[in-house]
mmCIF file of C-alpha atoms and ligand atoms in Angstrom:
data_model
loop_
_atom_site.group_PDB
_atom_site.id
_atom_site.type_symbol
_atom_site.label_atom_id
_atom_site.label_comp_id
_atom_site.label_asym_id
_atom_site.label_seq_id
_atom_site.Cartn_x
_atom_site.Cartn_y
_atom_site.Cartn_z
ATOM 1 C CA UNK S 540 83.572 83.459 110.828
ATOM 2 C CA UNK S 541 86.260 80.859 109.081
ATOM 3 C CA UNK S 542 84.884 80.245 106.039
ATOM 4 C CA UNK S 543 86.056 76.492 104.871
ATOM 5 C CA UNK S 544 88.319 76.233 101.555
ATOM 6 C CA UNK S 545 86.030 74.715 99.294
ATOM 7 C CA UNK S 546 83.751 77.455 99.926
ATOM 8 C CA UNK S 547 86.336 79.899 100.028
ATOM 9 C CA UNK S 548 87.528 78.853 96.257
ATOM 10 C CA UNK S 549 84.142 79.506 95.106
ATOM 11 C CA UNK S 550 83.512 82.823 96.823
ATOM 12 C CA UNK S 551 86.998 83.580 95.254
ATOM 13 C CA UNK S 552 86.138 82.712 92.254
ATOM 14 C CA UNK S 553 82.576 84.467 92.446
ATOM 15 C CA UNK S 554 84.704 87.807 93.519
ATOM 16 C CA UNK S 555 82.882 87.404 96.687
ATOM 17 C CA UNK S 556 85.824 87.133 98.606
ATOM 18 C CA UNK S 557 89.101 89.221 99.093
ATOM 19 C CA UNK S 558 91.804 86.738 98.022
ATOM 20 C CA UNK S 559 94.874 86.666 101.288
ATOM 21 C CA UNK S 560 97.153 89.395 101.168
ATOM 22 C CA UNK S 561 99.928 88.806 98.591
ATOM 23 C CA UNK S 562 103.514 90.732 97.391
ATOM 24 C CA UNK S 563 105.881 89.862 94.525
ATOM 25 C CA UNK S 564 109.019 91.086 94.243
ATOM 26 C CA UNK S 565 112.092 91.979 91.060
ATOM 27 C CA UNK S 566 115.443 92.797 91.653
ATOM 28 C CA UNK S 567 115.639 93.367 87.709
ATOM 29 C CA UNK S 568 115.802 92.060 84.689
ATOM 30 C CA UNK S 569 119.127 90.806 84.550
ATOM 31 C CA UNK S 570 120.052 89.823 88.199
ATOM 32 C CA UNK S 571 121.090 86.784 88.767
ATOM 33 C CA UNK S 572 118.547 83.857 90.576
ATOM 34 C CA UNK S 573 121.358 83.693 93.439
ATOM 35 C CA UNK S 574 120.495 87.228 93.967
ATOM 36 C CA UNK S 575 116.827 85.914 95.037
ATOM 37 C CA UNK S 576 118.725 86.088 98.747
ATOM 38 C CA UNK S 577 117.565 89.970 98.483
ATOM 39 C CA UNK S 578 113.843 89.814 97.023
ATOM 40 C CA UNK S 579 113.357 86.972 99.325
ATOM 41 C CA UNK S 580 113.285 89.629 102.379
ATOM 42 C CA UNK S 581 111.963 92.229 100.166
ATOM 43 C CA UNK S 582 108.881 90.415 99.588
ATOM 44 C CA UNK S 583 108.682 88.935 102.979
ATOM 45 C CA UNK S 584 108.980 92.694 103.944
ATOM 46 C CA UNK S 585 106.119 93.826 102.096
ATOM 47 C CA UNK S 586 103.904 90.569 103.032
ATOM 48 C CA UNK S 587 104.612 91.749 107.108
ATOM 49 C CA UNK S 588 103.337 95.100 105.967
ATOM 50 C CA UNK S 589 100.095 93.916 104.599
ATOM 51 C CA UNK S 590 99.471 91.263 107.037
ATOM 52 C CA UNK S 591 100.231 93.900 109.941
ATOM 53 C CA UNK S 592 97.291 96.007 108.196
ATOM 54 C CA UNK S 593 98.843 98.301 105.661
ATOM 55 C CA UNK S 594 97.625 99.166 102.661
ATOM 56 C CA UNK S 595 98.653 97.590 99.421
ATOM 57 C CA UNK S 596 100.617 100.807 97.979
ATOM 58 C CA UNK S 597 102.443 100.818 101.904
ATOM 59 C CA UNK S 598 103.311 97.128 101.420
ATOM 60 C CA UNK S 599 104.662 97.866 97.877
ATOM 61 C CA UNK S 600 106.622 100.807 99.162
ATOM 62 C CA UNK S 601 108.159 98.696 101.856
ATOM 63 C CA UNK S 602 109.251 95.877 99.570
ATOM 64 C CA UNK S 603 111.085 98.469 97.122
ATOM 65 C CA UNK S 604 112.903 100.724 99.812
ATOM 66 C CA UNK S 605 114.383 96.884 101.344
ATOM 67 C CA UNK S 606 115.505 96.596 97.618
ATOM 68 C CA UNK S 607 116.758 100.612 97.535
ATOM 69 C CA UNK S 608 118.849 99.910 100.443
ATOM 70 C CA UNK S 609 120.538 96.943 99.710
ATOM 71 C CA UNK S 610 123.297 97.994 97.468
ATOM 72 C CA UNK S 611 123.810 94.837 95.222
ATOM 73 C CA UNK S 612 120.784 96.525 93.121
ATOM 74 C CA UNK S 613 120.558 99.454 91.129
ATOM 75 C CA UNK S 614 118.180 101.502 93.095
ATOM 76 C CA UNK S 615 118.454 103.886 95.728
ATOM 77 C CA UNK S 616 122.046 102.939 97.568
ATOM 78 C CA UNK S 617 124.069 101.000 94.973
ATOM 79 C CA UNK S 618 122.360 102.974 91.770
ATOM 80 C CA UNK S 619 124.352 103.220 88.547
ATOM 81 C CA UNK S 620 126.775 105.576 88.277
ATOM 82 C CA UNK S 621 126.444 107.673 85.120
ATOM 83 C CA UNK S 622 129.066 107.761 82.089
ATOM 84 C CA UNK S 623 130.745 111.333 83.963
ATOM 85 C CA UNK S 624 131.831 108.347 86.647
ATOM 86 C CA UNK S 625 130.460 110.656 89.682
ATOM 87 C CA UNK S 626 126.709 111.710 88.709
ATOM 88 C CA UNK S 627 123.635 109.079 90.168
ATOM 89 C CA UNK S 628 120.451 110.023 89.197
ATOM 90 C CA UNK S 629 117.106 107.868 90.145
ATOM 91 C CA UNK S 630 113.967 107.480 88.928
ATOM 92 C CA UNK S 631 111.170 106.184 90.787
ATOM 93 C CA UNK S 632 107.029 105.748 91.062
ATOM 94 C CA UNK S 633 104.126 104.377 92.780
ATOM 95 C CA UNK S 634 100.759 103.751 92.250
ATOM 96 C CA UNK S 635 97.812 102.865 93.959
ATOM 97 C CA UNK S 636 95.059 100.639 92.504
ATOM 98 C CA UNK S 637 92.105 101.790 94.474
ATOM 99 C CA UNK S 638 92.541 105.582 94.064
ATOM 100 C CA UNK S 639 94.492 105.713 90.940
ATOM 101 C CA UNK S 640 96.991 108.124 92.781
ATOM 102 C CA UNK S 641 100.180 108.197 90.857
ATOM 103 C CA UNK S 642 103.515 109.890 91.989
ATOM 104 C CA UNK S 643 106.713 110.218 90.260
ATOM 105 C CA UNK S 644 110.458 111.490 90.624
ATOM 106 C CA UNK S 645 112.736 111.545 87.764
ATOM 107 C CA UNK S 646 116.772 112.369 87.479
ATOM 108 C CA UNK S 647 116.435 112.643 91.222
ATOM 109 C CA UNK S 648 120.196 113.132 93.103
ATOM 110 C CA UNK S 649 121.514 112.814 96.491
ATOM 111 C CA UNK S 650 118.688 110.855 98.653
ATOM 112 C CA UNK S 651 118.273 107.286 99.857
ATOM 113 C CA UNK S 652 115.209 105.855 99.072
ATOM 114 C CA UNK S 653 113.376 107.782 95.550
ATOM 115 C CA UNK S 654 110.663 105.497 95.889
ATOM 116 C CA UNK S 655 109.372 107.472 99.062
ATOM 117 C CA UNK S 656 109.583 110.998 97.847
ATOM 118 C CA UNK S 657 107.635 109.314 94.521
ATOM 119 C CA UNK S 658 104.818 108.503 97.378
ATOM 120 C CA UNK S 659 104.895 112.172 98.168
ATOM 121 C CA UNK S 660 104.488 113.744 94.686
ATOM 122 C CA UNK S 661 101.016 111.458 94.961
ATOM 123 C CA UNK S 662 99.835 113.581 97.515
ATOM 124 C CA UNK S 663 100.667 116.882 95.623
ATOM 125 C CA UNK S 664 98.419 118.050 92.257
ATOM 126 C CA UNK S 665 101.634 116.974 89.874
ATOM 127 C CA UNK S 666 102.385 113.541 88.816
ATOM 128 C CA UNK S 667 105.751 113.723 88.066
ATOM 129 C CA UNK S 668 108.739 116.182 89.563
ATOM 130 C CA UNK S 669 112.053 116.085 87.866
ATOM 131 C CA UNK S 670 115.958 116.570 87.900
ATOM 132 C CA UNK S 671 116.974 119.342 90.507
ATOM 133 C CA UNK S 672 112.758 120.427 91.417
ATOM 134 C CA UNK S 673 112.466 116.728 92.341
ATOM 135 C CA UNK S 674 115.796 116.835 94.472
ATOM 136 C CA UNK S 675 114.704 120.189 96.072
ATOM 137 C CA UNK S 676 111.221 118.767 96.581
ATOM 138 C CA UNK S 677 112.842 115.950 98.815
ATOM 139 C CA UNK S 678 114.436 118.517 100.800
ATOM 140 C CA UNK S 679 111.200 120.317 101.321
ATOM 141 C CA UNK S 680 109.921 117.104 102.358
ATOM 142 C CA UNK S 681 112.570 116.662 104.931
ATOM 143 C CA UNK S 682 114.620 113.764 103.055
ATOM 144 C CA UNK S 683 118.225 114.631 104.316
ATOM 145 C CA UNK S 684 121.231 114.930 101.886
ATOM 146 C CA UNK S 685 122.470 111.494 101.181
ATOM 147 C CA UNK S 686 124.952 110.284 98.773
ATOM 148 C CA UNK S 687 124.248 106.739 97.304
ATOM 149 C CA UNK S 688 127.912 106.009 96.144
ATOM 150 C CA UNK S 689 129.172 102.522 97.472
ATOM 151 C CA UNK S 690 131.737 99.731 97.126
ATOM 152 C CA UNK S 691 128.895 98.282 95.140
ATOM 153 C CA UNK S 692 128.109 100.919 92.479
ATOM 154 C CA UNK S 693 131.780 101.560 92.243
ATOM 155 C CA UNK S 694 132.386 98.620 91.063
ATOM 156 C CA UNK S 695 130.066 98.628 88.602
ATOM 157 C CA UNK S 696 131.222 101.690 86.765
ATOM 158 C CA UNK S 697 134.385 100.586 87.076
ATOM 159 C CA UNK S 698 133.779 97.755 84.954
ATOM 160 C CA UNK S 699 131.741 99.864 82.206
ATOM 161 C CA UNK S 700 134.700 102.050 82.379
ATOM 162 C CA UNK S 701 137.203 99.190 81.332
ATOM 163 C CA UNK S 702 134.576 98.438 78.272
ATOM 164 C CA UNK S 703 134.121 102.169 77.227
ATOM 165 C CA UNK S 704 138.228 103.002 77.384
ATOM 166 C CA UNK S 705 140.220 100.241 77.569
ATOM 167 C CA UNK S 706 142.415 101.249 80.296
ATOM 168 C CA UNK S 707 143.601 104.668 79.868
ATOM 169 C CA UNK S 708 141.397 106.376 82.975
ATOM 170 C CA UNK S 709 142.704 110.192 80.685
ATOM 171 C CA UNK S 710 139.906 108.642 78.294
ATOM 172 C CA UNK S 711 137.247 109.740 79.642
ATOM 173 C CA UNK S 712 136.726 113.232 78.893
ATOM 174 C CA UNK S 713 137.158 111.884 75.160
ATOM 175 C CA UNK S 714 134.098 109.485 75.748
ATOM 176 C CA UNK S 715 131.698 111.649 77.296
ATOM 177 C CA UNK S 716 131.898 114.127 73.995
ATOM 178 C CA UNK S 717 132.030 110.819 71.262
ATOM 179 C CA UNK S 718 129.323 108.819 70.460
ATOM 180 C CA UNK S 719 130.600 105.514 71.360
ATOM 181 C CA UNK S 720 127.382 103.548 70.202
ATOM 182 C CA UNK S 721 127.997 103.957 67.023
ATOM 183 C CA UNK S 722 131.438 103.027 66.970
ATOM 184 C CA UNK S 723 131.077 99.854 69.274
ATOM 185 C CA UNK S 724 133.935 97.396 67.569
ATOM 186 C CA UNK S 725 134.339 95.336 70.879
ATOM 187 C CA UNK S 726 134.391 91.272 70.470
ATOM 188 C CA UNK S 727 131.697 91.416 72.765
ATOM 189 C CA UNK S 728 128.492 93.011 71.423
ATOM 190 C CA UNK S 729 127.072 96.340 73.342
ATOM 191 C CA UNK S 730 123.989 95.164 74.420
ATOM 192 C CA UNK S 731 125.651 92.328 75.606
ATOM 193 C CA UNK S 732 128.302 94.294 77.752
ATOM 194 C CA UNK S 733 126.032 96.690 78.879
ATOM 195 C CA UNK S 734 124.028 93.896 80.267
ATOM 196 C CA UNK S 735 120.301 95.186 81.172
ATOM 197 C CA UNK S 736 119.318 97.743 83.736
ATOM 198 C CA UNK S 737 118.509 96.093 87.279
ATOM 199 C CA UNK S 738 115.388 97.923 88.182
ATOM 200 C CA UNK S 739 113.857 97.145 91.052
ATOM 201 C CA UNK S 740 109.980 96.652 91.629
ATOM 202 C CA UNK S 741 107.374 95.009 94.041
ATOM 203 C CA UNK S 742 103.584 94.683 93.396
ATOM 204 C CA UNK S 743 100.952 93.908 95.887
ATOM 205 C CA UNK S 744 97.433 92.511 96.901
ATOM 206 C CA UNK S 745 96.146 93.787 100.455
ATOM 207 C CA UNK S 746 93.318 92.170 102.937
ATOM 208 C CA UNK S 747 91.004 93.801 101.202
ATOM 209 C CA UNK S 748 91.765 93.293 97.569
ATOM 210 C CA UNK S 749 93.251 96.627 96.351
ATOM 211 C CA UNK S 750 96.372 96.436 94.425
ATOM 212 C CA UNK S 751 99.099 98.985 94.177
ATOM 213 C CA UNK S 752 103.066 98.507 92.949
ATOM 214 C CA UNK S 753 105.842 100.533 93.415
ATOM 215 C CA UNK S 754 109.144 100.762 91.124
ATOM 216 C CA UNK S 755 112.550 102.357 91.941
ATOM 217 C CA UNK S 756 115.888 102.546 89.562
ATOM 218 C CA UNK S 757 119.464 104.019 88.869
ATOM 219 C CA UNK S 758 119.156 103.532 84.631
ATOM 220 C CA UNK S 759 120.171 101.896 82.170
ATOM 221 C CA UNK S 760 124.021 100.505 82.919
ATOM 222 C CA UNK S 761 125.673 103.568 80.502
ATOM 223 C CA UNK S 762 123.379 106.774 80.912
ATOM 224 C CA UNK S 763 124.075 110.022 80.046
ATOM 225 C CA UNK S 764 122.751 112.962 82.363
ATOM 226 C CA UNK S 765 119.180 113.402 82.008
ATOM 227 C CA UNK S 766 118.660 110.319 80.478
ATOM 228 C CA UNK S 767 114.638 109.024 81.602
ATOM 229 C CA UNK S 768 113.244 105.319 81.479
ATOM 230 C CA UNK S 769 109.953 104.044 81.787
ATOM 231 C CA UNK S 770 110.341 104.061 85.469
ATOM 232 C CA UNK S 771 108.495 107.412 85.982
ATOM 233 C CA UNK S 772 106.570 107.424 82.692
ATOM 234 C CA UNK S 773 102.419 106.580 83.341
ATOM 235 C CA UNK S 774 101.406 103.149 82.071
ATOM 236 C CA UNK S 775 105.239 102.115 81.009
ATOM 237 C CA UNK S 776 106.944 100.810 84.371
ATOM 238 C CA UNK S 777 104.368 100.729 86.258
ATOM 239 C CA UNK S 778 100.358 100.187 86.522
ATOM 240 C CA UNK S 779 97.851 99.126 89.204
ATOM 241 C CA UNK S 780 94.172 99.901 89.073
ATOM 242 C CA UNK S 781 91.028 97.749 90.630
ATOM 243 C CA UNK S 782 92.050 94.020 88.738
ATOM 244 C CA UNK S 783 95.989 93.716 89.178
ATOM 245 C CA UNK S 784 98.984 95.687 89.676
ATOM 246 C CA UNK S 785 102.480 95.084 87.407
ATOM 247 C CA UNK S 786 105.897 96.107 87.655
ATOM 248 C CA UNK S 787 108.560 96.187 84.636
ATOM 249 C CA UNK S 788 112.429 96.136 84.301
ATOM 250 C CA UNK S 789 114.959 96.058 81.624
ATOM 251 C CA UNK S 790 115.274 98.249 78.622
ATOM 252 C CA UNK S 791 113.436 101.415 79.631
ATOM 253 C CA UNK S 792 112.856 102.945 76.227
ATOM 254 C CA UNK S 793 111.129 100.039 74.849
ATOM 255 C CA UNK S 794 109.114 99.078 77.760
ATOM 256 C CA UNK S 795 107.944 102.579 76.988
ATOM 257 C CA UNK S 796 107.679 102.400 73.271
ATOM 258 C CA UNK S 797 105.316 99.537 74.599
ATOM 259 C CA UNK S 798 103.527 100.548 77.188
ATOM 260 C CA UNK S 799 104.179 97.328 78.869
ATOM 261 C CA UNK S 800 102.857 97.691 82.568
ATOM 262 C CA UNK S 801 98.998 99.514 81.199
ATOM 263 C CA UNK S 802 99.375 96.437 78.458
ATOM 264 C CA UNK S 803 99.296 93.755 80.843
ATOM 265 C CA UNK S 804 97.482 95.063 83.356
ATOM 266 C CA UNK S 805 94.466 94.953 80.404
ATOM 267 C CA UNK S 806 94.951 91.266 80.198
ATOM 268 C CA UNK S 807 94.351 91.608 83.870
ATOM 269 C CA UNK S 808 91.196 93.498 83.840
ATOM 270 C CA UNK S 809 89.900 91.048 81.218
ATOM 271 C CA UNK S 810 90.387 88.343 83.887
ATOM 272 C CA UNK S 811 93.543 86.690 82.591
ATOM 273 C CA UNK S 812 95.944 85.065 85.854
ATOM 274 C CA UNK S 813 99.173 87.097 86.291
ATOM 275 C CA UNK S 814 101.543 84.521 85.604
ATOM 276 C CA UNK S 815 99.618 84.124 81.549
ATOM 277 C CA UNK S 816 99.597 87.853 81.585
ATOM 278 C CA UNK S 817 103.550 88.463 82.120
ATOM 279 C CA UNK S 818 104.149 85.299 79.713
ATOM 280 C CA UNK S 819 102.058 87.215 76.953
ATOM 281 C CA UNK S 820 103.515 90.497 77.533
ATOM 282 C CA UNK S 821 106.936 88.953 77.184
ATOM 283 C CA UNK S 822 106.138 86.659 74.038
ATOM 284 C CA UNK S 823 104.837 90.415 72.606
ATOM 285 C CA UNK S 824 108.037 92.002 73.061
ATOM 286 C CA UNK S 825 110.931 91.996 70.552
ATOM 287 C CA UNK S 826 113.091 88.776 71.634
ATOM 288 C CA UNK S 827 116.566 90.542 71.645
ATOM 289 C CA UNK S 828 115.483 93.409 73.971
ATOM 290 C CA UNK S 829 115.672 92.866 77.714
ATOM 291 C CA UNK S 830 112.386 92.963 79.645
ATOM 292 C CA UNK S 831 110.775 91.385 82.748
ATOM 293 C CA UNK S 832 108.048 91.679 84.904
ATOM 294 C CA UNK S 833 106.045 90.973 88.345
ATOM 295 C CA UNK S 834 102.249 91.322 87.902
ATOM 296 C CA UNK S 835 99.538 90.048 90.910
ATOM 297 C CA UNK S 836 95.818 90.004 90.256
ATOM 298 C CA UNK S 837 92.793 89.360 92.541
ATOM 299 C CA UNK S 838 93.916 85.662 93.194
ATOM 300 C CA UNK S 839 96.994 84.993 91.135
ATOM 301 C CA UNK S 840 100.683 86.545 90.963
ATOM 302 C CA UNK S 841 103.266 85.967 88.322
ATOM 303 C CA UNK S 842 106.647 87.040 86.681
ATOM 304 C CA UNK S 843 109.267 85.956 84.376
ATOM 305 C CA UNK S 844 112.146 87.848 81.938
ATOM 306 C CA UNK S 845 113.438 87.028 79.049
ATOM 307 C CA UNK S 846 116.856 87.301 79.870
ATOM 308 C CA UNK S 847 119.288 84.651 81.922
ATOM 309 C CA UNK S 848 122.171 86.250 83.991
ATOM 310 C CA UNK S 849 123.540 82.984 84.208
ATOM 311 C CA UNK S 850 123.740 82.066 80.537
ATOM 312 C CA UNK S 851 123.995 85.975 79.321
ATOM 313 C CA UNK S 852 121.966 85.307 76.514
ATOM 314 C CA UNK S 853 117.856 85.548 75.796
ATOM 315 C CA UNK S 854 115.836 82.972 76.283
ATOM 316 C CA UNK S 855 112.178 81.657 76.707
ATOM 317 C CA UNK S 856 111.573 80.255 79.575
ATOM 318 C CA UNK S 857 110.913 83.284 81.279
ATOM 319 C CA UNK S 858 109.788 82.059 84.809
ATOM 320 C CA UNK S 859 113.406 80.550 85.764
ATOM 321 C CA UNK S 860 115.180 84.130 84.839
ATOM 322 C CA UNK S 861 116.074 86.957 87.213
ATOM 323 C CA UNK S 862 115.462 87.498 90.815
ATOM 324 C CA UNK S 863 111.862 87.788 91.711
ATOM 325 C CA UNK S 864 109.799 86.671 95.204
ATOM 326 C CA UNK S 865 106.643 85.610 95.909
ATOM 327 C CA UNK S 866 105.004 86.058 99.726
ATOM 328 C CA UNK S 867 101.713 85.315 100.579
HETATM 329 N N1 LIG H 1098 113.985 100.067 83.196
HETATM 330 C C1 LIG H 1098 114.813 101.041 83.761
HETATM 331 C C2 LIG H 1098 115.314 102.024 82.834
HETATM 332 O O1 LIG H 1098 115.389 101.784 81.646
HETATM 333 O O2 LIG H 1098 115.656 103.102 83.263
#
């Protein structure tokens, strides 16, 4: 039976009706807008999966492996290259709203997309595998060996490497055993050159109104070995559950600090639309510290950041910053 719109807004609004199938989409806090020509098909990617009858957490898997194999992000091929100028290690998670199945991999090496051996630690008793049992657990899972280095990521380091050492490539052995932090005296201030951490991320709303999101990253731009954002960590990158699902990026050990994904997804469940619930999260957080976010609840989506690529600086109009998608 088509139901008419006017009677279809108030069924909505009743929570009679399933809103239509929705997916928004981050290429990380960070990234700039122009960069909107790879969440576009991300999100578009995820939309295809819901509309062709997947599941919300398949649709959010879909839109973050699109992401995890386009190298221009830091996530799956293209992921940061740690300080030792050789090392990539990924974190990455997924959750589902109707189940509240959670799987994580953290410090994960050598595969292509994290995001789908994340989906398989759901169906195992753990939540989260790490460093080498994560990277063994892919191989048990029959993810091949695959190295993510590209032009892209190359790049990348190359230009951290110019900022750590000046020019002197013999340098760094000397910088992986000094802590450079504290003795930043560049012109250009660290967080500034560091720039933030290009997560990627993709939340979703299925036919029938479950909500799941997915989240998939290389680390913060200088990393040592080991290091662990709130990528993997429960509640801090990510959260779905029966009202909304969100998706974070930028500095990882804030957002954890925070608990910025379980956070908003409370304003959420107490009926707020996504797009107020990512503005409050991100007028809560300090104003200096990069952070932005996707969030879709059961008839609204959202996002923002509060930092411009563009004009490398913070800022408050968060809806205009970074590379994020809408389909529905
Ligand atoms: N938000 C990604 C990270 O800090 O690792």
């Amino acid at each position: 039976m088509r139901i008419r719109p006017p009677f279809a807004i108030l069924l909505l609004a009743a929570g009679l009706l399933a809103a239509p199938p929705a997916a928004v989409v981050h290429g990380g806090a960070g990234s700039p807008r122009a960069r909107m020509d790879g969440t576009d098909p991300a999100a578009a990617k995820a939309l295809a999966t819901l509309k062709a009858g997947g599941s919300a957490l398949d649709g959010a898997l879909a839109g973050v492996v699109v992401l995890e194999d386009d190298p221009r992000f830091n996530a799956g091929t293209g992921a940061n290259i740690r300080l030792d100028g050789r090392t990539i290690q990924m974190d990455a998670a997924c959750m589902d709203g109707a189940t509240g199945g959670y799987g994580a991999v953290a410090a994960i090496e050598r595969v292509r997309n994290p995001v789908l051996v994340a989906r398989k630690v759901m169906d195992t008793p753990h939540l989260l595998i790490v460093g080498e049992g994560a990277t063994r657990f892919a191989r048990a899972m029959g993810f091949p060996d695959y190295d993510p280095t590209c032009a892209e990521n190359k790049a990348r380091f190359q230009r951290v490497q110019a900022i750590l050492k000046g020019s002197d490539p013999r340098q760094i052995e000397a910088w992986k055993r000094y802590d450079w932090k504290k003795a930043w005296n560049f012109p250009t201030p660290l967080k500034e050159a560091l720039g933030p951490s290009d997560t990627v991320g993709c939340v979703t709303r299925d036919a029938k109104g479950n909500f799941a999101a997915a989240i998939s990253t290389g680390g913060t731009t200088i990393t040592f070995y080991g290091r662990v954002g709130d990528v993997p960590m429960f509640g801090a990158g990510i959260y779905a559950g029966p009202k909304g699902a969100v998706a974070c990026t930028g500095n990882g050990e804030d957002i954890i600090k925070h608990l910025v994904a379980k956070t908003t997804y409370d304003l959420l469940a107490r009926g707020l639309p996504a797009q107020e619930a990512v503005d409050r999260a991100l007028r809560a957080f300090p104003p200096t510290i990069d952070l932005g976010l996707v969030a879709v609840g059961p008839s609204t989506t959202g996002g923002g950041c509060n930092y411009s690529a563009e004009k490398k600086a913070f800022v408050t109009d968060y809806r205009r910053q970074m590379a994020w998608s809408v389909a529905q």
